[in-house]
CSV table of C-alpha atoms and ligand atoms in Angstrom, one decimal:
chain,number,residue,atom,x,y,z
A,1,MET,CA,0.0,0.0,0.0
A,2,ALA,CA,1.4,3.3,-1.1
A,3,ILE,CA,0.2,6.5,0.6
A,4,CYS,CA,0.6,10.0,-0.8
A,5,GLY,CA,-1.4,13.3,0.4
A,6,THR,CA,0.2,16.2,-0.9
A,7,ARG,CA,2.2,17.5,-4.0
A,8,PRO,CA,5.6,16.4,-2.7
A,9,ASP,CA,4.2,13.0,-1.5
A,10,ALA,CA,2.9,12.3,-5.0
A,11,ILE,CA,5.9,13.4,-6.7
A,12,LYS,CA,8.3,11.3,-4.7
A,13,MET,CA,6.1,8.3,-4.5
A,14,ALA,CA,5.1,8.3,-8.3
A,15,PRO,CA,8.4,6.9,-9.5
A,16,VAL,CA,8.2,4.3,-6.6
A,17,VAL,CA,4.9,2.9,-7.5
A,18,ARG,CA,5.6,3.0,-11.1
A,19,VAL,CA,8.4,0.6,-10.6
A,20,LEU,CA,6.6,-1.5,-8.2
A,21,GLN,CA,3.5,-1.8,-10.5
A,22,ARG,CA,5.8,-3.0,-13.3
A,23,HIS,CA,7.2,-5.8,-11.3
A,24,PRO,CA,4.9,-9.0,-11.2
A,25,ALA,CA,5.8,-9.9,-7.5
A,26,PHE,CA,3.8,-6.8,-6.4
A,27,GLU,CA,0.2,-5.9,-6.2
A,28,VAL,CA,0.1,-2.1,-5.6
A,29,ARG,CA,-2.4,-0.3,-4.1
A,30,LEU,CA,-2.1,3.4,-4.2
A,31,ILE,CA,-4.1,5.2,-1.7
A,32,ALA,CA,-4.5,9.2,-2.0
A,33,THR,CA,-5.5,10.9,1.4
A,34,GLY,CA,-6.2,14.2,-0.4
A,35,GLN,CA,-4.4,16.3,2.1
A,36,HIS,CA,-4.0,18.4,-1.1
A,37,ARG,CA,-6.4,18.5,-3.8
A,38,GLU,CA,-5.7,20.3,-7.0
A,39,MET,CA,-1.9,20.3,-6.3
A,40,LEU,CA,-2.2,16.3,-5.6
A,41,ASP,CA,-4.2,15.7,-8.8
A,42,GLN,CA,-1.9,17.7,-11.0
A,43,VAL,CA,1.0,15.2,-10.1
A,44,LEU,CA,-1.0,12.1,-10.2
A,45,ARG,CA,-2.1,13.1,-13.9
A,46,LEU,CA,1.1,13.8,-15.0
A,47,PHE,CA,2.4,10.4,-13.9
A,48,ARG,CA,-0.7,8.8,-15.1
A,49,LEU,CA,-1.4,7.3,-11.9
A,50,THR,CA,-5.2,6.6,-10.5
A,51,PRO,CA,-5.4,6.0,-6.8
A,52,ASP,CA,-7.3,2.9,-5.7
A,53,ALA,CA,-9.1,4.9,-3.0
A,54,ASP,CA,-9.1,8.6,-2.0
A,55,LEU,CA,-9.8,9.8,1.5
A,56,ASN,CA,-10.6,13.2,0.1
A,57,ILE,CA,-9.7,14.9,3.5
A,58,MET,CA,-8.9,18.3,2.5
A,59,THR,CA,-10.8,21.3,4.0
A,60,PRO,CA,-10.0,25.2,3.3
A,61,GLN,CA,-7.2,26.2,6.0
A,62,GLN,CA,-7.2,22.7,7.6
A,63,THR,CA,-5.4,22.2,11.0
A,64,LEU,CA,-2.8,19.7,11.6
A,65,THR,CA,-5.0,18.0,14.1
A,66,GLU,CA,-7.7,17.5,11.3
A,67,ILE,CA,-5.3,16.2,8.9
A,68,THR,CA,-3.9,13.9,11.3
A,69,THR,CA,-7.4,12.4,12.7
A,70,ARG,CA,-9.1,12.4,9.2
A,71,THR,CA,-5.9,10.4,7.8
A,72,LEU,CA,-5.7,7.9,10.7
A,73,GLU,CA,-9.2,7.1,10.6
A,74,GLY,CA,-9.4,6.7,7.0
A,75,LEU,CA,-6.5,4.5,6.8
A,76,ASP,CA,-7.7,2.5,9.7
A,77,ARG,CA,-10.7,1.7,7.8
A,78,LEU,CA,-8.9,0.8,4.8
A,79,LEU,CA,-6.3,-1.3,6.2
A,80,ARG,CA,-9.0,-3.5,7.7
A,81,GLU,CA,-10.4,-3.7,4.2
A,82,LEU,CA,-7.5,-4.2,2.2
A,83,PRO,CA,-4.7,-6.3,3.9
A,84,ALA,CA,-1.3,-5.2,3.0
A,85,ASP,CA,2.3,-6.7,3.5
A,86,VAL,CA,3.9,-3.2,3.5
A,87,VAL,CA,2.9,0.4,3.8
A,88,LEU,CA,4.9,3.0,2.1
A,89,ALA,CA,5.1,7.1,2.4
A,90,GLN,CA,7.5,9.4,1.9
A,91,GLY,CA,9.3,12.4,3.7
A,92,ASP,CA,7.7,14.7,6.5
A,93,THR,CA,4.0,15.6,5.6
A,94,THR,CA,1.3,14.7,8.2
A,95,THR,CA,-0.2,12.5,5.8
A,96,THR,CA,3.1,10.2,6.2
A,97,PHE,CA,3.2,10.5,9.9
A,98,ALA,CA,-0.2,9.6,10.1
A,99,ALA,CA,0.2,6.6,7.8
A,100,ALA,CA,3.1,5.3,9.7
A,101,LEU,CA,1.0,5.3,12.8
A,102,ALA,CA,-1.9,3.6,11.2
A,103,ALA,CA,0.3,0.9,9.9
A,104,PHE,CA,1.8,0.4,13.4
A,105,TYR,CA,-1.6,0.0,14.9
A,106,HIS,CA,-2.3,-2.6,12.2
A,107,ARG,CA,1.0,-4.3,12.7
A,108,VAL,CA,1.7,-3.6,9.5
A,109,PRO,CA,5.5,-3.1,8.2
A,110,PHE,CA,6.0,0.7,7.4
A,111,GLY,CA,8.8,1.5,4.9
A,112,HIS,CA,9.6,5.4,5.2
A,113,VAL,CA,10.9,6.8,1.7
A,114,GLU,CA,13.3,9.8,2.4
A,115,ALA,CA,14.0,9.0,5.8
A,116,GLY,CA,16.7,10.5,8.4
A,117,LEU,CA,16.5,14.2,7.5
A,118,ARG,CA,16.6,16.4,10.4
A,119,THR,CA,17.2,19.7,11.7
A,120,TYR,CA,17.0,19.0,15.3
A,121,ASP,CA,15.0,21.9,15.8
A,122,LYS,CA,11.5,20.9,17.0
A,123,TYR,CA,10.0,24.1,15.4
A,124,GLN,CA,11.7,24.0,12.1
A,125,PRO,CA,10.3,23.1,9.7
A,126,PHE,CA,7.1,23.1,11.7
A,127,PRO,CA,5.6,20.5,11.9
A,128,GLU,CA,7.8,18.5,9.3
A,129,GLU,CA,10.8,18.1,11.8
A,130,MET,CA,8.6,16.2,14.3
A,131,ASN,CA,6.4,14.3,11.6
A,132,ARG,CA,10.1,12.7,10.3
A,133,ARG,CA,11.2,12.1,13.9
A,134,LEU,CA,7.9,10.5,14.9
A,135,THR,CA,7.8,8.5,11.9
A,136,ALA,CA,11.3,6.8,12.3
A,137,PRO,CA,10.4,4.6,15.2
A,138,LEU,CA,7.4,3.4,13.9
A,139,ALA,CA,9.1,2.2,10.6
A,140,GLU,CA,10.8,-1.2,9.5
A,141,PHE,CA,12.3,0.1,6.4
A,142,HIS,CA,14.4,3.2,6.4
A,143,PHE,CA,15.2,4.5,2.9
A,144,ALA,CA,17.6,7.2,3.6
A,145,PRO,CA,18.7,9.3,0.7
A,146,THR,CA,21.9,10.4,1.8
A,147,GLU,CA,24.9,9.1,4.3
A,148,THR,CA,24.1,11.9,6.5
A,149,ALA,CA,20.4,11.1,6.7
A,150,ARG,CA,21.7,7.3,7.7
A,151,GLN,CA,24.0,8.9,10.2
A,152,HIS,CA,21.0,10.7,12.0
A,153,LEU,CA,19.1,7.4,12.3
A,154,LEU,CA,22.0,5.5,13.6
A,155,GLN,CA,22.1,8.4,16.3
A,156,GLU,CA,18.5,7.6,17.0
A,157,HIS,CA,19.0,3.8,17.6
A,158,ILE,CA,17.7,2.7,14.4
A,159,PRO,CA,19.5,-0.6,13.7
A,160,ASP,CA,22.1,0.0,11.0
A,161,GLY,CA,20.5,-3.4,9.3
A,162,ARG,CA,17.1,-1.7,8.9
A,163,ILE,CA,18.4,1.5,6.9
A,164,TRP,CA,19.3,1.5,3.5
A,165,ILE,CA,20.9,4.4,1.4
A,166,THR,CA,18.8,4.7,-1.7
A,167,GLY,CA,19.2,8.3,-3.0
A,168,ASN,CA,16.2,10.6,-3.0
A,169,THR,CA,13.1,9.4,-5.3
A,170,GLY,CA,12.6,13.0,-6.1
A,171,ILE,CA,15.8,13.1,-8.4
A,172,ASP,CA,14.0,9.8,-10.0
A,173,ALA,CA,10.9,11.8,-10.6
A,174,VAL,CA,12.8,15.1,-11.6
A,175,GLN,CA,14.9,13.0,-14.3
A,176,TRP,CA,11.9,11.3,-15.8
A,177,VAL,CA,10.1,14.6,-16.2
A,178,ALA,CA,12.9,16.5,-17.7
A,179,GLN,CA,13.2,13.6,-20.5
A,180,GLN,CA,9.6,13.9,-21.4
A,181,PRO,CA,8.5,15.9,-24.6
A,182,TYR,CA,7.1,18.9,-23.5
A,183,GLU,CA,5.4,21.8,-25.4
A,184,PRO,CA,4.9,24.9,-23.0
A,185,THR,CA,1.5,26.1,-23.0
A,186,GLU,CA,1.2,27.9,-19.7
A,187,PRO,CA,1.2,31.6,-20.6
A,188,ALA,CA,3.4,32.4,-17.5
A,189,LEU,CA,5.8,29.9,-18.5
A,190,GLN,CA,5.9,31.1,-22.0
A,191,ARG,CA,6.6,34.5,-20.9
A,192,ALA,CA,9.4,33.5,-18.7
A,193,LEU,CA,10.9,31.1,-21.4
A,194,THR,CA,10.8,34.1,-24.1
A,195,HIS,CA,12.0,36.9,-21.6
A,196,ALA,CA,15.0,38.6,-22.9
A,197,GLY,CA,16.4,39.6,-19.3
A,198,ARG,CA,17.0,37.6,-16.1
A,199,VAL,CA,14.2,35.4,-14.2
A,200,LEU,CA,14.0,35.0,-10.6
A,201,LEU,CA,11.6,31.7,-9.8
A,202,LEU,CA,10.2,32.2,-6.1
A,203,THR,CA,8.3,29.6,-4.3
A,204,THR,CA,7.2,30.0,-0.5
A,205,HIS,CA,4.7,27.9,1.7
A,206,ARG,CA,6.2,27.0,4.9
A,207,ARG,CA,3.9,27.3,7.9
A,208,GLU,CA,6.6,28.9,9.9
A,209,ASN,CA,6.9,31.4,7.3
A,210,TRP,CA,3.2,32.6,7.2
A,211,GLY,CA,2.5,36.1,8.1
A,212,GLU,CA,5.6,38.5,8.7
A,213,PRO,CA,8.5,36.3,7.4
A,214,MET,CA,6.5,35.7,4.2
A,215,ARG,CA,5.6,39.5,3.9
A,216,SER,CA,9.4,40.1,4.1
A,217,ILE,CA,10.1,37.7,1.6
A,218,ALA,CA,7.6,39.4,-0.8
A,219,ARG,CA,9.2,42.8,0.1
A,220,ALA,CA,12.7,41.4,-0.9
A,221,ALA,CA,11.2,40.4,-4.1
A,222,HIS,CA,9.6,43.6,-5.0
A,223,GLU,CA,13.0,45.4,-4.1
A,224,LEU,CA,15.0,43.2,-6.3
A,225,LEU,CA,12.2,44.0,-9.1
A,226,GLN,CA,13.2,47.7,-8.6
A,227,ARG,CA,16.7,47.4,-8.5
A,228,PHE,CA,17.1,45.1,-11.8
A,229,ASP,CA,14.8,46.6,-14.7
A,230,ASP,CA,15.6,43.3,-16.7
A,231,LEU,CA,14.2,41.1,-14.1
A,232,LEU,CA,11.0,39.0,-14.5
A,233,LEU,CA,9.8,37.4,-11.2
A,234,LEU,CA,7.9,34.2,-11.7
A,235,LEU,CA,5.9,33.3,-8.7
A,236,PRO,CA,3.7,30.0,-8.9
A,237,MET,CA,1.5,30.4,-5.8
A,238,HIS,CA,0.8,27.4,-3.3
A,239,ARG,CA,-3.0,27.4,-3.1
A,240,ASN,CA,-3.1,28.1,0.4
A,241,PRO,CA,-5.0,31.5,0.9
A,242,ARG,CA,-2.9,32.5,3.9
A,243,VAL,CA,0.3,32.4,1.3
A,244,ARG,CA,-1.8,34.1,-1.4
A,245,GLU,CA,-3.0,37.1,0.5
A,246,THR,CA,0.3,38.1,1.5
A,247,LEU,CA,2.1,37.5,-1.5
A,248,THR,CA,-0.7,39.1,-3.6
A,249,ALA,CA,-0.8,42.3,-1.2
A,250,VAL,CA,3.0,43.2,-1.8
A,251,LEU,CA,3.7,41.9,-5.5
A,252,GLY,CA,0.1,41.9,-7.0
A,253,ASN,CA,0.4,45.1,-9.0
A,254,HIS,CA,4.0,44.8,-10.1
A,255,PRO,CA,4.3,44.9,-14.1
A,256,ARG,CA,7.2,42.4,-14.0
A,257,ALA,CA,5.7,39.9,-11.3
A,258,LEU,CA,4.1,36.8,-12.8
A,259,LEU,CA,1.8,35.6,-10.0
A,260,THR,CA,0.4,32.3,-11.0
A,261,GLU,CA,-1.6,29.1,-10.0
A,262,PRO,CA,0.9,26.4,-8.7
A,263,LEU,CA,2.5,25.3,-12.0
A,264,ASP,CA,2.2,21.3,-13.2
A,265,TYR,CA,5.3,19.6,-12.1
A,266,ALA,CA,6.6,19.5,-15.9
A,267,PRO,CA,6.2,23.2,-16.5
A,268,PHE,CA,7.7,23.9,-13.0
A,269,VAL,CA,10.9,21.7,-14.1
A,270,HIS,CA,11.3,23.9,-17.4
A,271,ALA,CA,10.8,27.1,-15.1
A,272,MET,CA,13.5,26.0,-12.9
A,273,ARG,CA,15.9,25.4,-15.7
A,274,ARG,CA,14.9,28.9,-17.4
A,275,ALA,CA,15.4,30.5,-14.1
A,276,ASP,CA,18.8,32.6,-13.6
A,277,LEU,CA,18.4,32.5,-9.7
A,278,ILE,CA,15.8,30.5,-7.5
A,279,LEU,CA,14.6,31.6,-4.0
A,280,THR,CA,12.7,29.2,-2.2
A,281,ASP,CA,11.7,27.6,1.3
A,282,SER,CA,10.5,24.5,-0.4
A,283,GLY,CA,12.2,21.2,0.5
A,284,GLY,CA,11.9,19.5,-3.0
A,285,VAL,CA,13.0,22.4,-4.8
A,286,GLN,CA,16.2,22.6,-2.6
A,287,GLU,CA,16.8,18.9,-3.9
A,288,GLU,CA,16.1,19.8,-7.7
A,289,ALA,CA,17.6,23.1,-8.3
A,290,PRO,CA,21.2,22.0,-7.8
A,291,ALA,CA,21.0,19.4,-10.4
A,292,PHE,CA,20.3,22.0,-12.9
A,293,GLY,CA,23.0,24.3,-11.9
A,294,LYS,CA,20.8,27.0,-10.7
A,295,PRO,CA,21.8,29.0,-7.7
A,296,ILE,CA,19.4,28.7,-4.7
A,297,LEU,CA,19.0,30.8,-1.9
A,298,VAL,CA,16.9,29.2,1.0
A,299,LEU,CA,14.4,31.3,2.7
A,300,ARG,CA,14.9,29.6,6.0
A,301,GLU,CA,16.7,29.7,9.1
A,302,THR,CA,17.8,26.0,9.1
A,303,THR,CA,17.5,23.1,6.7
A,304,GLU,CA,17.4,19.4,6.8
A,305,ARG,CA,19.0,19.2,3.3
A,306,PRO,CA,22.5,20.5,4.3
A,307,GLU,CA,24.1,18.5,1.4
A,308,GLY,CA,23.1,21.5,-1.3
A,309,VAL,CA,24.6,24.0,1.0
A,310,VAL,CA,27.9,21.9,1.9
A,311,ALA,CA,28.3,21.4,-2.1
A,312,GLY,CA,28.1,25.2,-2.6
A,313,ALA,CA,24.8,25.2,-4.7
A,314,ALA,CA,22.5,26.4,-1.9
A,315,LYS,CA,22.7,29.2,0.7
A,316,LEU,CA,20.7,29.8,3.7
A,317,VAL,CA,19.3,33.3,3.7
A,318,GLY,CA,16.4,33.2,6.1
A,319,THR,CA,13.6,35.6,5.7
A,320,ASP,CA,14.9,38.9,6.5
A,321,ALA,CA,14.3,41.2,3.5
A,322,GLU,CA,17.6,43.2,3.7
A,323,GLN,CA,19.5,39.8,3.8
A,324,ILE,CA,17.9,38.2,1.0
A,325,VAL,CA,18.2,41.3,-1.4
A,326,ALA,CA,21.9,41.5,-0.2
A,327,GLU,CA,22.8,38.0,-1.2
A,328,SER,CA,20.4,38.1,-4.5
A,329,VAL,CA,22.4,41.3,-5.5
A,330,ARG,CA,25.8,39.8,-5.1
A,331,LEU,CA,24.6,36.9,-7.2
A,332,LEU,CA,23.1,39.0,-9.9
A,333,THR,CA,25.9,41.5,-10.0
A,334,ASP,CA,29.0,39.5,-9.4
A,335,ALA,CA,29.6,37.1,-12.2
A,336,ASP,CA,32.4,35.0,-10.2
A,337,ALA,CA,30.1,34.5,-7.3
A,338,TYR,CA,27.5,33.4,-9.6
A,339,ALA,CA,29.5,30.8,-11.5
A,340,GLN,CA,30.6,29.4,-7.8
A,341,MET,CA,27.1,28.6,-7.2
A,342,ALA,CA,26.0,27.6,-10.7
A,343,ARG,CA,28.0,24.5,-11.0
A,344,ALA,CA,25.8,21.5,-11.2
A,345,VAL,CA,25.9,19.1,-8.4
A,346,ASN,CA,23.5,16.4,-7.3
A,347,PRO,CA,24.2,15.4,-3.8
A,348,TYR,CA,20.7,13.9,-3.4
A,349,GLY,CA,20.6,11.0,-5.9
A,350,ASP,CA,21.4,9.4,-9.2
A,351,GLY,CA,17.8,8.7,-10.3
A,352,ARG,CA,17.7,4.9,-9.2
A,353,ALA,CA,16.2,5.2,-5.9
A,354,SER,CA,13.0,3.7,-6.5
A,355,GLU,CA,14.8,0.5,-8.2
A,356,ARG,CA,16.8,0.1,-4.8
A,357,ILE,CA,13.6,0.2,-3.0
A,358,ARG,CA,11.9,-2.3,-5.2
A,359,ASP,CA,14.9,-4.5,-4.8
A,360,ILE,CA,15.1,-4.2,-0.9
A,361,LEU,CA,11.5,-5.1,-0.5
A,362,LEU,CA,11.8,-8.0,-2.9
A,363,GLN,CA,14.7,-9.1,-0.8
A,364,GLU,CA,13.2,-8.4,2.5
A,365,LEU,CA,9.4,-9.5,2.1
A,366,ARG,CA,10.4,-12.9,0.5
A,367,PRO,CA,7.8,-15.3,1.5
B,1,UD1,C1,1.8,20.7,3.2
B,1,UD1,C2,2.7,19.9,4.1
B,1,UD1,C3,4.1,20.3,4.0
B,1,UD1,C4,4.5,20.2,2.5
B,1,UD1,C5,3.4,21.0,1.6
B,1,UD1,C6,3.9,21.0,0.1
B,1,UD1,C7,2.1,19.0,6.3
B,1,UD1,C8,1.5,19.5,7.8
B,1,UD1,N1,2.4,20.0,5.5
B,1,UD1,O1,1.7,21.9,3.7
B,1,UD1,O2,4.9,19.5,4.6
B,1,UD1,O3,5.8,21.1,2.4
B,1,UD1,O4,2.2,20.5,1.9
B,1,UD1,O5,3.1,21.8,-0.7
B,1,UD1,O6,1.8,17.9,6.1
B,1,UD1,N2,-5.0,24.0,-0.5
B,1,UD1,C9,-5.5,23.9,-1.5
B,1,UD1,N3,-5.6,23.0,-2.6
B,1,UD1,C10,-4.5,22.0,-2.6
B,1,UD1,C11,-3.7,22.5,-1.6
B,1,UD1,C12,-3.6,23.1,-0.7
B,1,UD1,O7,-6.6,24.8,-1.6
B,1,UD1,O8,-4.5,21.6,-3.6
B,1,UD1,C13,-5.3,24.8,0.8
B,1,UD1,C14,-6.3,24.4,1.3
B,1,UD1,O9,-7.0,25.6,2.0
B,1,UD1,C15,-5.5,23.8,2.8
B,1,UD1,C16,-4.3,24.7,2.7
B,1,UD1,O10,-3.9,25.1,1.4
B,1,UD1,O11,-6.3,23.8,3.9
B,1,UD1,C17,-3.0,24.1,3.5
B,1,UD1,O12,-2.8,23.0,3.0
B,1,UD1,P1,-2.0,21.7,4.1
B,1,UD1,O13,-1.8,20.5,3.4
B,1,UD1,O14,-2.6,21.7,5.6
B,1,UD1,O15,-0.6,22.5,4.3
B,1,UD1,P2,0.6,22.9,3.2
B,1,UD1,O16,1.2,24.3,3.5
B,1,UD1,O17,0.2,22.7,1.9
B,2,UDP,N1,6.4,22.2,-7.7
B,2,UDP,C1,5.6,22.1,-8.7
B,2,UDP,N2,4.9,23.2,-9.1
B,2,UDP,C2,5.1,24.4,-8.4
B,2,UDP,C3,5.9,24.5,-7.2
B,2,UDP,C4,6.7,23.3,-7.1
B,2,UDP,O1,5.3,21.3,-9.4
B,2,UDP,O2,4.3,25.5,-8.8
B,2,UDP,C5,7.5,21.1,-7.2
B,2,UDP,C6,8.7,21.1,-7.1
B,2,UDP,O3,9.3,20.8,-8.4
B,2,UDP,C7,8.9,20.0,-6.2
B,2,UDP,C8,7.6,20.0,-5.3
B,2,UDP,O4,6.6,20.8,-6.1
B,2,UDP,O5,9.1,19.0,-6.7
B,2,UDP,C9,8.0,20.7,-4.1
B,2,UDP,O6,6.7,20.9,-3.5
B,2,UDP,P1,6.5,21.9,-2.3
B,2,UDP,O7,7.4,23.1,-2.4
B,2,UDP,O8,5.0,22.4,-2.2
B,2,UDP,O9,6.6,21.1,-0.9
B,2,UDP,P2,8.1,20.8,0.0
B,2,UDP,O10,9.1,20.1,-1.0
B,2,UDP,O11,8.4,22.0,0.6
B,2,UDP,O12,7.5,19.8,0.9
């Protein structure tokens, strides 16, 4: 049973589901919790995946408790009806934590895809750090993307024999999408692709950035548009109304700010490739952008993905407007500083993580 609920869940589980579906030893049941609606469906369509069941839990401005309880109750029901040998989910969403708990209550082994990422700050990212930490002791299979992640799990007394370094399945997904033929049809992407000047790509949605920090991020983007008249801002906005209100209030009227609906994954990948600079608080984008050789400024105080920072492709800048502007200006005016960050590196995987997970499950679940 493979479970996904949000956009990144679907992106990172899709390659795993596809690889398992193609192997005769597995009968795969894909369950959507519907923690996200439109943003989940966008991804499932792209990967041509149809869930066997959909809990459809999303409500406007849902609380963490609502997501947890509805997912837990829904999966409890499903696990009674559909026996499973293993339950799989990825990363740090509340869908994933609740899936691990539901599997545990049913004594079904849980496989954690993208295990072991940590900041060791309980509230950053919130609630994702605790979702990850609480999922770990519930899991039987820990698919760690990197050696750093493995080390975290070992520190937490997860037995070495239960941890496998697989790479991140998000890299499998991004490579697959980048290879698909694609005709840009979204007006915003077309405008970015044909823009003669430079393109700044911005995404922000984290709970700990809601309110003042996000206003500060938006003010920084506005300031950059004022300083560089060749700059075009492409800002695909998360569907959360709290995010949209803030971004629209500050940037909504600027002629070179393209505030759009969330882009489908394929156009978003092309937007990353076109961008000259990426500003983001996203987890997944931090993993993908370095693979395209794009400098990335991370709009957070801390990250559970230090590998990109260590490799020099990413820099933590926080949410202070002055700091974001200063670091961006440096990259937009100093060719050497830009070139130093724009070396393509991919510390997160080689595109074969899903195959490794399949082979481990084949080995470990042998009857
Ligand atoms: C969730 C995850 C976060 C992940 C992010 C990816 C949790 C607690 N948070 O945060 O880890 O980084 O997804 O995007 O698991 N909405 C829609 N349509 C959609 C999606 C969201 O309208 O397709 C709106 C709804 O009003 C919803 C709100 O956004 O209530 C927030 O969604 P939620 O899943 O609670 O939080 P995210 O910030 O999306
Ligand atoms: N993404 C997308 N469309 C967008 C913005 C992002 O398809 O408009 C993709 C992005 O490439 C990455 C994933 O969504 O794979 C990241 O999701 P998000 O930032 O919502 O969540 P996080 O990774 O922070 O949990």
